[in-house]
Short mmCIF file of C-alpha atoms in Angstrom, two decimals:
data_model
loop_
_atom_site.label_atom_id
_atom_site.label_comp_id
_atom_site.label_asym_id
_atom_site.label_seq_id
_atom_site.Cartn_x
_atom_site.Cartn_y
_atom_site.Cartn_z
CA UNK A 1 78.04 85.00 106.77
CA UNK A 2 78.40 84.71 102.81
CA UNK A 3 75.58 86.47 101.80
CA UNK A 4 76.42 89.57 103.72
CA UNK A 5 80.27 89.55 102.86
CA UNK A 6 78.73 88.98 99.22
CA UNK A 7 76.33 91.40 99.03
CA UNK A 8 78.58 93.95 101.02
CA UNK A 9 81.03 93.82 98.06
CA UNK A 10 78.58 94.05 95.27
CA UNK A 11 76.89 97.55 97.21
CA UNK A 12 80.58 98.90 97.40
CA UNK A 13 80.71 98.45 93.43
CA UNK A 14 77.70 100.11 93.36
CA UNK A 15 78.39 103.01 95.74
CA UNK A 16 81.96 103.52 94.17
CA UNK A 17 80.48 104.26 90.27
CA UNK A 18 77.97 106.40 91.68
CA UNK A 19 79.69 108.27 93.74
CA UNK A 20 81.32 109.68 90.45
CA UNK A 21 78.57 109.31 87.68
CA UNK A 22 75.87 111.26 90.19
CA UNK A 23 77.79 114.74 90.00
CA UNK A 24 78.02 114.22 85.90
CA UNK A 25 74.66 112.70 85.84
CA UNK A 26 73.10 115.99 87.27
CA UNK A 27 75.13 118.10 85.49
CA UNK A 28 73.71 116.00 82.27
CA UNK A 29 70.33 116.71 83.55
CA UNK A 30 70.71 120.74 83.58
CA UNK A 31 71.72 121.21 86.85
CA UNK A 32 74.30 123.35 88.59
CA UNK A 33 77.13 122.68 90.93
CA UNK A 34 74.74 124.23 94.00
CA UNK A 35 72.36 121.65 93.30
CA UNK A 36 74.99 118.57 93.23
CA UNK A 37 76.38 119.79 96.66
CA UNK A 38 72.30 119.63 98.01
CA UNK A 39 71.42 116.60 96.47
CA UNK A 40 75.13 115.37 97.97
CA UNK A 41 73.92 116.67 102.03
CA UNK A 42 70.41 115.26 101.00
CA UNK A 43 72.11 111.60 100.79
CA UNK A 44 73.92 111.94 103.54
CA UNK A 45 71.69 113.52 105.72
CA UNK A 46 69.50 110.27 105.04
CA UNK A 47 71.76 107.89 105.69
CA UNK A 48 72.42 109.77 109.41
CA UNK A 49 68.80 109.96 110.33
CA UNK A 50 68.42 106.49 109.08
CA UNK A 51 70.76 105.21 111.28
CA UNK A 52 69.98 107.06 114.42
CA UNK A 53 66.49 105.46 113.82
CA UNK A 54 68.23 102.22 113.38
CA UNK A 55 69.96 102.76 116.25
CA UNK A 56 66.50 103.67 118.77
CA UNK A 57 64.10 101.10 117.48
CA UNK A 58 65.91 98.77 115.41
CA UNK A 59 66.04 96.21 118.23
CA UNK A 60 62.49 95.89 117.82
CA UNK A 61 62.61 94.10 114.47
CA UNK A 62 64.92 91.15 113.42
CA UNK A 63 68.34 93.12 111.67
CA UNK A 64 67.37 90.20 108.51
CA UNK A 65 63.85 92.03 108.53
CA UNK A 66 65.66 95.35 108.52
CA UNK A 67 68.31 94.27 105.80
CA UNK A 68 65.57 93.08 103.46
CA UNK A 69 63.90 96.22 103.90
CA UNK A 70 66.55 98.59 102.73
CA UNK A 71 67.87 96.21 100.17
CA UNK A 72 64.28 96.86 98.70
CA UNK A 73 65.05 100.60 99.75
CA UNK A 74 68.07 100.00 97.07
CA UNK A 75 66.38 98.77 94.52
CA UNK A 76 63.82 101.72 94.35
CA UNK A 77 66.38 104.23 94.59
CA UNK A 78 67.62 103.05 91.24
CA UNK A 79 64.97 102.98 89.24
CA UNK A 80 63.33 106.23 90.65
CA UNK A 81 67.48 107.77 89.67
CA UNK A 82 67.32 106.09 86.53
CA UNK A 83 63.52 107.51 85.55
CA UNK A 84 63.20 111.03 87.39
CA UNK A 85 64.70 113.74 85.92
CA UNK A 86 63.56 116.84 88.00
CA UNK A 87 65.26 118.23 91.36
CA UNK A 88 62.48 118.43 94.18
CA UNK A 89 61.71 114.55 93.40
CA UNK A 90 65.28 113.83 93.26
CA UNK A 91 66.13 115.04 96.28
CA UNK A 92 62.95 113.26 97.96
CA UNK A 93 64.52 110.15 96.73
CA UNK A 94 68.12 110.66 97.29
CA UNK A 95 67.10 111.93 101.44
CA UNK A 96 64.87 108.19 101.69
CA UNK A 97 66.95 106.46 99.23
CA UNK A 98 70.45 104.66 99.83
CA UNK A 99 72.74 106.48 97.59
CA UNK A 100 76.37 107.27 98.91
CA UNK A 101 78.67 110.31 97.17
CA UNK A 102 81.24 109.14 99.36
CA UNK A 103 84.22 107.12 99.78
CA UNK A 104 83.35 105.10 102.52
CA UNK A 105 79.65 103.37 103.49
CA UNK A 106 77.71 105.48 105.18
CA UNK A 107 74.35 103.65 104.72
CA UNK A 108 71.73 101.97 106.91
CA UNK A 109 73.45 98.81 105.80
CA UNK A 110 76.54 99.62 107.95
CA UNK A 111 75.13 99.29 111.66
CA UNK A 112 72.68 96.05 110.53
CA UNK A 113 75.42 94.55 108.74
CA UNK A 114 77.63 95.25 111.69
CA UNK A 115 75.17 93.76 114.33
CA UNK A 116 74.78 90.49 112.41
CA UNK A 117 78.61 89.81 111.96
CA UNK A 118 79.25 90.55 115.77
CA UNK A 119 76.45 87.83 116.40
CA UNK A 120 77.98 85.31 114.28
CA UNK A 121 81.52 85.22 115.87
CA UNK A 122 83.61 85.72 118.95
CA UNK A 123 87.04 87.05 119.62
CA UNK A 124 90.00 87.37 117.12
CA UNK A 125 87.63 85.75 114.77
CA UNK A 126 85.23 88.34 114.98
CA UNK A 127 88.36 90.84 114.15
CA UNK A 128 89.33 88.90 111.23
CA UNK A 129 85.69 88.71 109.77
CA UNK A 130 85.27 92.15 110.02
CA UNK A 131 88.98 92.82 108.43
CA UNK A 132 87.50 91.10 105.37
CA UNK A 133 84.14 92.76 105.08
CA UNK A 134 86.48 96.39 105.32
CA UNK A 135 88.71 94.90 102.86
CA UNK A 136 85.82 93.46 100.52
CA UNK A 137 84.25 97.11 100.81
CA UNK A 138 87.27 98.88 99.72
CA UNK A 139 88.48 96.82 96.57
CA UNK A 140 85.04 96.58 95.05
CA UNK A 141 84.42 100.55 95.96
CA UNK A 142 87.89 100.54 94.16
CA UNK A 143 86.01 98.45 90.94
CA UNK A 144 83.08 100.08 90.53
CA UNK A 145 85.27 103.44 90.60
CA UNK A 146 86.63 102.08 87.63
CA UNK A 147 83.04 101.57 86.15
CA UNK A 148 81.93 104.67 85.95
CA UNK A 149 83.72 104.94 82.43
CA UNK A 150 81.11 102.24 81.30
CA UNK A 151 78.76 105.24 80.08
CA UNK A 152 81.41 106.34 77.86
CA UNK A 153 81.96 103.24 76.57
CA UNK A 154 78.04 102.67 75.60
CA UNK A 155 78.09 106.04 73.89
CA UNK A 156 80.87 105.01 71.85
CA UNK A 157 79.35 101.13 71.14
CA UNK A 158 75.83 101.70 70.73
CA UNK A 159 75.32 105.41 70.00
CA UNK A 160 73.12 105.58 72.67
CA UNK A 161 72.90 109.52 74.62
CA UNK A 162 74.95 110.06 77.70
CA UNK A 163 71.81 110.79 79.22
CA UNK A 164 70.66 106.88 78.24
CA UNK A 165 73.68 105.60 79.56
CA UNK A 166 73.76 107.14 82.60
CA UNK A 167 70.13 106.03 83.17
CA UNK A 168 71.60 102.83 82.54
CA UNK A 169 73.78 102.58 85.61
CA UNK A 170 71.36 104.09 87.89
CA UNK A 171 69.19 101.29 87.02
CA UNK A 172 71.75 98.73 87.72
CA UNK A 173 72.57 100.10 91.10
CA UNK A 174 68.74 99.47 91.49
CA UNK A 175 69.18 96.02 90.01
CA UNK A 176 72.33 95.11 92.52
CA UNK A 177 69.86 96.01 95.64
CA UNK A 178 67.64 93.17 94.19
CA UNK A 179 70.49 90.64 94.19
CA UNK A 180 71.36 91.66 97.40
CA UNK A 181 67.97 91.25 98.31
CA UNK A 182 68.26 87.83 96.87
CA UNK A 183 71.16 87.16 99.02
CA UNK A 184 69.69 88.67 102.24
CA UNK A 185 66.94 85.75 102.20
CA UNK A 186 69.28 83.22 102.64
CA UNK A 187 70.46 84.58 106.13
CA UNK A 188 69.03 83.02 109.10
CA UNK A 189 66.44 84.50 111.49
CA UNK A 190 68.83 85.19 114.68
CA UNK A 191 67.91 82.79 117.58
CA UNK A 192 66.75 84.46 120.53
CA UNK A 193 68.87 84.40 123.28
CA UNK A 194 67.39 83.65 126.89
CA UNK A 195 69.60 86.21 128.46
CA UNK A 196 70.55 89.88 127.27
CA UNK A 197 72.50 91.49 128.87
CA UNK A 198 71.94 95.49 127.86
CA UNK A 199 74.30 97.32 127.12
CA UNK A 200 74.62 100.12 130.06
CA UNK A 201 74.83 103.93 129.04
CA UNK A 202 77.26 106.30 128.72
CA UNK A 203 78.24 107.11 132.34
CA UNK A 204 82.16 107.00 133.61
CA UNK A 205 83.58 107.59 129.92
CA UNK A 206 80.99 110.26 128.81
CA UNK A 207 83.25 113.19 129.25
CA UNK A 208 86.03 111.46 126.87
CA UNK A 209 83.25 110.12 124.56
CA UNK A 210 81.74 113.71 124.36
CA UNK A 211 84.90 115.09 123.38
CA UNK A 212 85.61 112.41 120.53
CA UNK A 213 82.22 113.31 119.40
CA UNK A 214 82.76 117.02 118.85
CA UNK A 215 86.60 116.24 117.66
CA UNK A 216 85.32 113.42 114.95
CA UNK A 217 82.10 115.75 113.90
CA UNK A 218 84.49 118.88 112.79
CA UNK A 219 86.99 115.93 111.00
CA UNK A 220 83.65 114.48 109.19
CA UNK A 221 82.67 118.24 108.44
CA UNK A 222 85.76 118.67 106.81
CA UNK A 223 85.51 115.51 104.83
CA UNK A 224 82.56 116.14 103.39
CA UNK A 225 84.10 119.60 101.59
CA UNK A 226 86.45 116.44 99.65
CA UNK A 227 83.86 113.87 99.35
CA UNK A 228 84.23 111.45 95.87
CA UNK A 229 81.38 113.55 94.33
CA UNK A 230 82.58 116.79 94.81
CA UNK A 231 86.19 115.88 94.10
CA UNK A 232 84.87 114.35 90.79
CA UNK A 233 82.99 117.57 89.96
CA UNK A 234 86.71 119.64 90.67
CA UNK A 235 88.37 117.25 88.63
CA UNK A 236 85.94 117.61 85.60
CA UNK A 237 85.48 121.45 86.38
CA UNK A 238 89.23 121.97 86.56
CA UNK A 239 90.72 119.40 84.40
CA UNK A 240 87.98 118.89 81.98
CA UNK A 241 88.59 115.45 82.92
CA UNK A 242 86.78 112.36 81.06
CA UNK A 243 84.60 109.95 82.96
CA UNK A 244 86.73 107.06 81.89
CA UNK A 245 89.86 108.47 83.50
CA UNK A 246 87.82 110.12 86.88
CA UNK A 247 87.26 105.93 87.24
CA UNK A 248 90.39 105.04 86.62
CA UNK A 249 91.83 107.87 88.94
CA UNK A 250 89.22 106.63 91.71
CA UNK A 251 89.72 103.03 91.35
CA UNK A 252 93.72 103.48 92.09
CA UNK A 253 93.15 105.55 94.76
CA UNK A 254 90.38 102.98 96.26
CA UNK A 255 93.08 100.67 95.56
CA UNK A 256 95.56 102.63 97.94
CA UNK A 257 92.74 103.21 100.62
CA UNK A 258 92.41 99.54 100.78
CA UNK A 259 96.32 99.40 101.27
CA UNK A 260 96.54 101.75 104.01
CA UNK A 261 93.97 100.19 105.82
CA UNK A 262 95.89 96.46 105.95
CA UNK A 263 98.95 98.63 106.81
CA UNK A 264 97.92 100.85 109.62
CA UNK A 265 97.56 98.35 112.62
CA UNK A 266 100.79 97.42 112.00
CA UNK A 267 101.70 101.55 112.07
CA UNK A 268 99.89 101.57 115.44
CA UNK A 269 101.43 98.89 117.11
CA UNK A 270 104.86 100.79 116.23
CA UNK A 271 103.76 104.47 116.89
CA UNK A 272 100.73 104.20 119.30
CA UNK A 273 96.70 104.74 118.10
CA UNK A 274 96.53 108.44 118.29
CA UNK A 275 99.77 108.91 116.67
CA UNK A 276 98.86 106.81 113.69
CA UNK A 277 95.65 108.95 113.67
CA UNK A 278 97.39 112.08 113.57
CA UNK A 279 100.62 111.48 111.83
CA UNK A 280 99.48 110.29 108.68
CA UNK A 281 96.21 112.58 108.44
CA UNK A 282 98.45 115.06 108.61
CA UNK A 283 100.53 114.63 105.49
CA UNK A 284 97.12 113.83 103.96
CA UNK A 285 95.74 116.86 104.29
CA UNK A 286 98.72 119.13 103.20
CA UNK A 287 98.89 117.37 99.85
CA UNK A 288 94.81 117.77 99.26
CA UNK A 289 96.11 121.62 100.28
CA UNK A 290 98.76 121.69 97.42
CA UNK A 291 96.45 119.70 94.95
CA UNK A 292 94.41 122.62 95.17
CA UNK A 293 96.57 125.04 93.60
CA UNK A 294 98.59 122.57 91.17
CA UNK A 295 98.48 123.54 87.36
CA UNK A 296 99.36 120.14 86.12
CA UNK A 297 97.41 116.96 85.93
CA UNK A 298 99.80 114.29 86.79
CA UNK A 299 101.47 116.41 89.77
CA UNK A 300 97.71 116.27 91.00
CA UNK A 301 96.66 113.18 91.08
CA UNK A 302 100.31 112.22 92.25
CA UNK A 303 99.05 114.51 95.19
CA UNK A 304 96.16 112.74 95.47
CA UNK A 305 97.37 109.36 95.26
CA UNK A 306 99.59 109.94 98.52
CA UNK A 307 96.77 111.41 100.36
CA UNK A 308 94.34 108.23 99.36
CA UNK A 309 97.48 106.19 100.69
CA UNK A 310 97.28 107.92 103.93
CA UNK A 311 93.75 109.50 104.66
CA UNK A 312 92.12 106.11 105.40
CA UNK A 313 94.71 104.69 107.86
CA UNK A 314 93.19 105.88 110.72
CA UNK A 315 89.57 104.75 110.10
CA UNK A 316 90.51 101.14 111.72
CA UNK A 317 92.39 102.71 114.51
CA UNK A 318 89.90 105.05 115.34
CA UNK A 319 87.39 102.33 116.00
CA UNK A 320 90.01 100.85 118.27
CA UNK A 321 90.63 104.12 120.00
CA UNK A 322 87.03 104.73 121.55
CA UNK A 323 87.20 101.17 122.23
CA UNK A 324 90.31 100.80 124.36
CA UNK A 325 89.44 104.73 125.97
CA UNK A 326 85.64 103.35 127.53
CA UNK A 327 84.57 100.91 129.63
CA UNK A 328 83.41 97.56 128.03
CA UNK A 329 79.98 98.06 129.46
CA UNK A 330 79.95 101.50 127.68
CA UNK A 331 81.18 100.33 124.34
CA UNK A 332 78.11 100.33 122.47
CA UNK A 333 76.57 103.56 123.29
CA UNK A 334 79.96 104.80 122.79
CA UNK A 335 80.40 103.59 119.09
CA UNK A 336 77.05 104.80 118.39
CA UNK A 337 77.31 108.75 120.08
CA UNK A 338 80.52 108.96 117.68
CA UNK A 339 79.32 108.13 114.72
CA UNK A 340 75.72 109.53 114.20
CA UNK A 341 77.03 113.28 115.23
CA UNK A 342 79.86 112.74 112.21
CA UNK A 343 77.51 111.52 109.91
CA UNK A 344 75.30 114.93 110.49
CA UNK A 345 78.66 116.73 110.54
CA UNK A 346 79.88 115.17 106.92
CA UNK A 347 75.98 115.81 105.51
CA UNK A 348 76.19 119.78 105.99
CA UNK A 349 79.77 120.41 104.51
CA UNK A 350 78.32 119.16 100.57
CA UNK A 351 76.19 121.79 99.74
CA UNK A 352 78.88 124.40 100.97
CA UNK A 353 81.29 122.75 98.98
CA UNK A 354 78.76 122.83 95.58
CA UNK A 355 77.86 126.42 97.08
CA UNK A 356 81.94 127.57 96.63
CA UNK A 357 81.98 125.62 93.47
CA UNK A 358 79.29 127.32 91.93
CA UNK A 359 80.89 131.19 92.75
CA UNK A 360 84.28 130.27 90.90
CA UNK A 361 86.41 129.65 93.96
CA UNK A 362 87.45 125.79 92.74
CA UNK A 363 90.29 125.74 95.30
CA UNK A 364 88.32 126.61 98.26
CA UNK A 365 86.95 123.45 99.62
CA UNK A 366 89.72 121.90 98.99
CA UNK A 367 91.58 124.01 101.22
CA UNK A 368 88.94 124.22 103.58
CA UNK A 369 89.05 120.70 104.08
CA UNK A 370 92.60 120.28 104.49
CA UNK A 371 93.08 123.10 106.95
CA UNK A 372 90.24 121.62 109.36
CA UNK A 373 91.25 118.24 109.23
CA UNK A 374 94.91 119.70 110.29
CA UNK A 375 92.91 121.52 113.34
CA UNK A 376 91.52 118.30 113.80
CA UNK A 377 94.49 116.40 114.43
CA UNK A 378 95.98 119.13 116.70
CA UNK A 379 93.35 119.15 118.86
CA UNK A 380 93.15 115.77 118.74
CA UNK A 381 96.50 115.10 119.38
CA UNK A 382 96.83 117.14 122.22
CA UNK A 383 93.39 115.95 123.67
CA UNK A 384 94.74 112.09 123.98
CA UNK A 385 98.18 112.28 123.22
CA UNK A 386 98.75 110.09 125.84
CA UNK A 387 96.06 107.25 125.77
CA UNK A 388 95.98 104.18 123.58
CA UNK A 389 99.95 103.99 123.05
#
């Protein structure tokens, strides 16, 4: 499994540059805050149609065939970033392309990915594989965050326009989906097993699965007011903040994310799943609240560097939550009726976000965010307070 724990770090050190030159890029290009928030929904909106199509026919096709095909996918939406320069065919590319503004992968990589590493082990190995593809993800999200002061440094050492150099990185995020492409080929064609069983559909645990839908979609909404795009547009809109130090603020709090993650099973086994979930969103959230308002630089990011330590924590236990609170038969319709409704949820909240940018209010989606993903946890909490303990 190499090539996929390989190429899985080198599209997080894609994803995490781009998720902070794209707002700057477009801005570069002559367009306005609106348009960064629709071009933001248009990505994600992609990603969640892609993998609810993934999800109905992709057993059809072998997941290498699939994997090949959107590491090509990758590799065009790259170059077509890197050449076009006006909005309708941008936003073509970035709703068919594989572009993330986020913090976290959100792709049509995710699910294939996923399928293949569950096929190639069993038990607590298959927990400790996927630790280090999570892991892997976050620290190179964490590096290429970092990266996206590169453009600033070509400026300065060649003389080149910012324009050029952010052309530049655009086409090496098309040139790292051609290495993963590269790496993709050397996976194996999955043997085909003489018995399947199928998974069954949601039936005895639909009720609790519907409700962990609805409660996830409104967190995801809420997310995507604070996604890494938008907060890198506040931070150069408020701050007037350079691209070199937007990566390094990124990279430190990728750094953190990564952190949290490693730490919060051990939280869990202390202070039960939904606990963990709540209890550290919730400090999370106030600080992105205060952030808002703070006059001073280094008190924000301080802000923000304790909710990066704390946001992520629950993303591992939530997996482990829907899968302790169904029935084994129902775990795979389970995972996948949570997590296409949040991607839709987290694809609508971008262009309000760029929308509330774009009339003055800075602070607003910020604050929005913060106070839903509080409501969240409330409802959450009281919901399952006592499962998964």
């Amino acid at each position: 499994m190499l090539p996929l724990l390989v190429g899985k770090a080198l599209r997080a050190f894609a994803d995490g540059y781009v998720a902070v030159l794209l707002p700057a890029y477009l801005l570069a290009l002559g367009f306005g805050t609106l348009d960064v928030g629709l071009l933001s929904t248009a990505t994600l909106l992609g990603s969640a149609f892609a993998t609810l199509a993934v999800g109905a026919w992709g057993h059809r096709f072998h997941h290498r065939r699939l994997l090949l095909g959107a590491a090509l996918l990758m590799l065009g939406t790259g170059l077509s970033f890197a050449s076009l320069s006006s909005f309708w065919p941008l936003l073509l590319v970035a709703f068919v392309g594989t572009l993330n503004p986020s913090s976290g992968d959100v792709s049509v990589f995710l699910p294939l990915e996923h399928a293949r590493l569950a096929e190639s082990s069993h038990g607590a190995a298959r927990t400790d594989l996927f630790a280090r593809y999570s892991l892997l993800g976050a620290l190179f999200a964490a590096l290429g965050a970092l990266a996206s002061g590169v453009p600033q440094l070509l400026v300065a050492a060649t003389g080149v326009g910012q324009l050029t150099a952010f052309r530049v990185m655009f086409a090496f995020y098309g040139l790292v989906g051609g290495v993963v492409w590269l790496l993709y080929r050397r996976l194996p064609a999955p043997e085909r097993e003489l018995e399947v069983s199928a998974p069954q559909p949601l039936g005895e645990s639909k009720g609790i699965v519907v409700r962990l839908a609805l409660l996830f979609s409104l967190d995801s909404f809420a997310g995507g007011l604070a996604i890494n795009a938008l907060m890198a547009l506040w931070l150069f809109q408020r701050f007037d903040l350079s691209l070199l130090a937007a990566g390094s603020f990124f990279f430190w709090a990728g750094l953190l994310s990564a952190v949290s993650q490693l730490v919060a099973p051990k939280v869990a086994e202390r202070i039960g799943l939904v606990n963990t979930m709540v209890f550290t969103h919730i400090p999370a959230s106030v600080c992105l609240i205060v952030a808002a308002f703070v006059p001073h630089l280094e008190l924000t990011f301080a802000l923000l560097f304790v909710r990066a330590l704390l946001s992520q924590m629950d993303v591992p236990v939530r997996s482990a939550f829907v899968m302790e609170v169904v029935t084994p038969a129902e775990r795979a319709a389970a995972a996948s009726f949570t997590a296409v409704p949040r991607s839709l949820a987290s694809a609508i909240s971008p262009t309000i976000g760029g929308a509330l940018f774009a009339a003055g209010w800075l602070a607003a989606p910020l604050v929005a965010c913060g106070v839903l993903k509080i409501g969240y946890d409330l409802m959450l909490w009281k919901a399952f307070r006592h499962h998964g303990k």
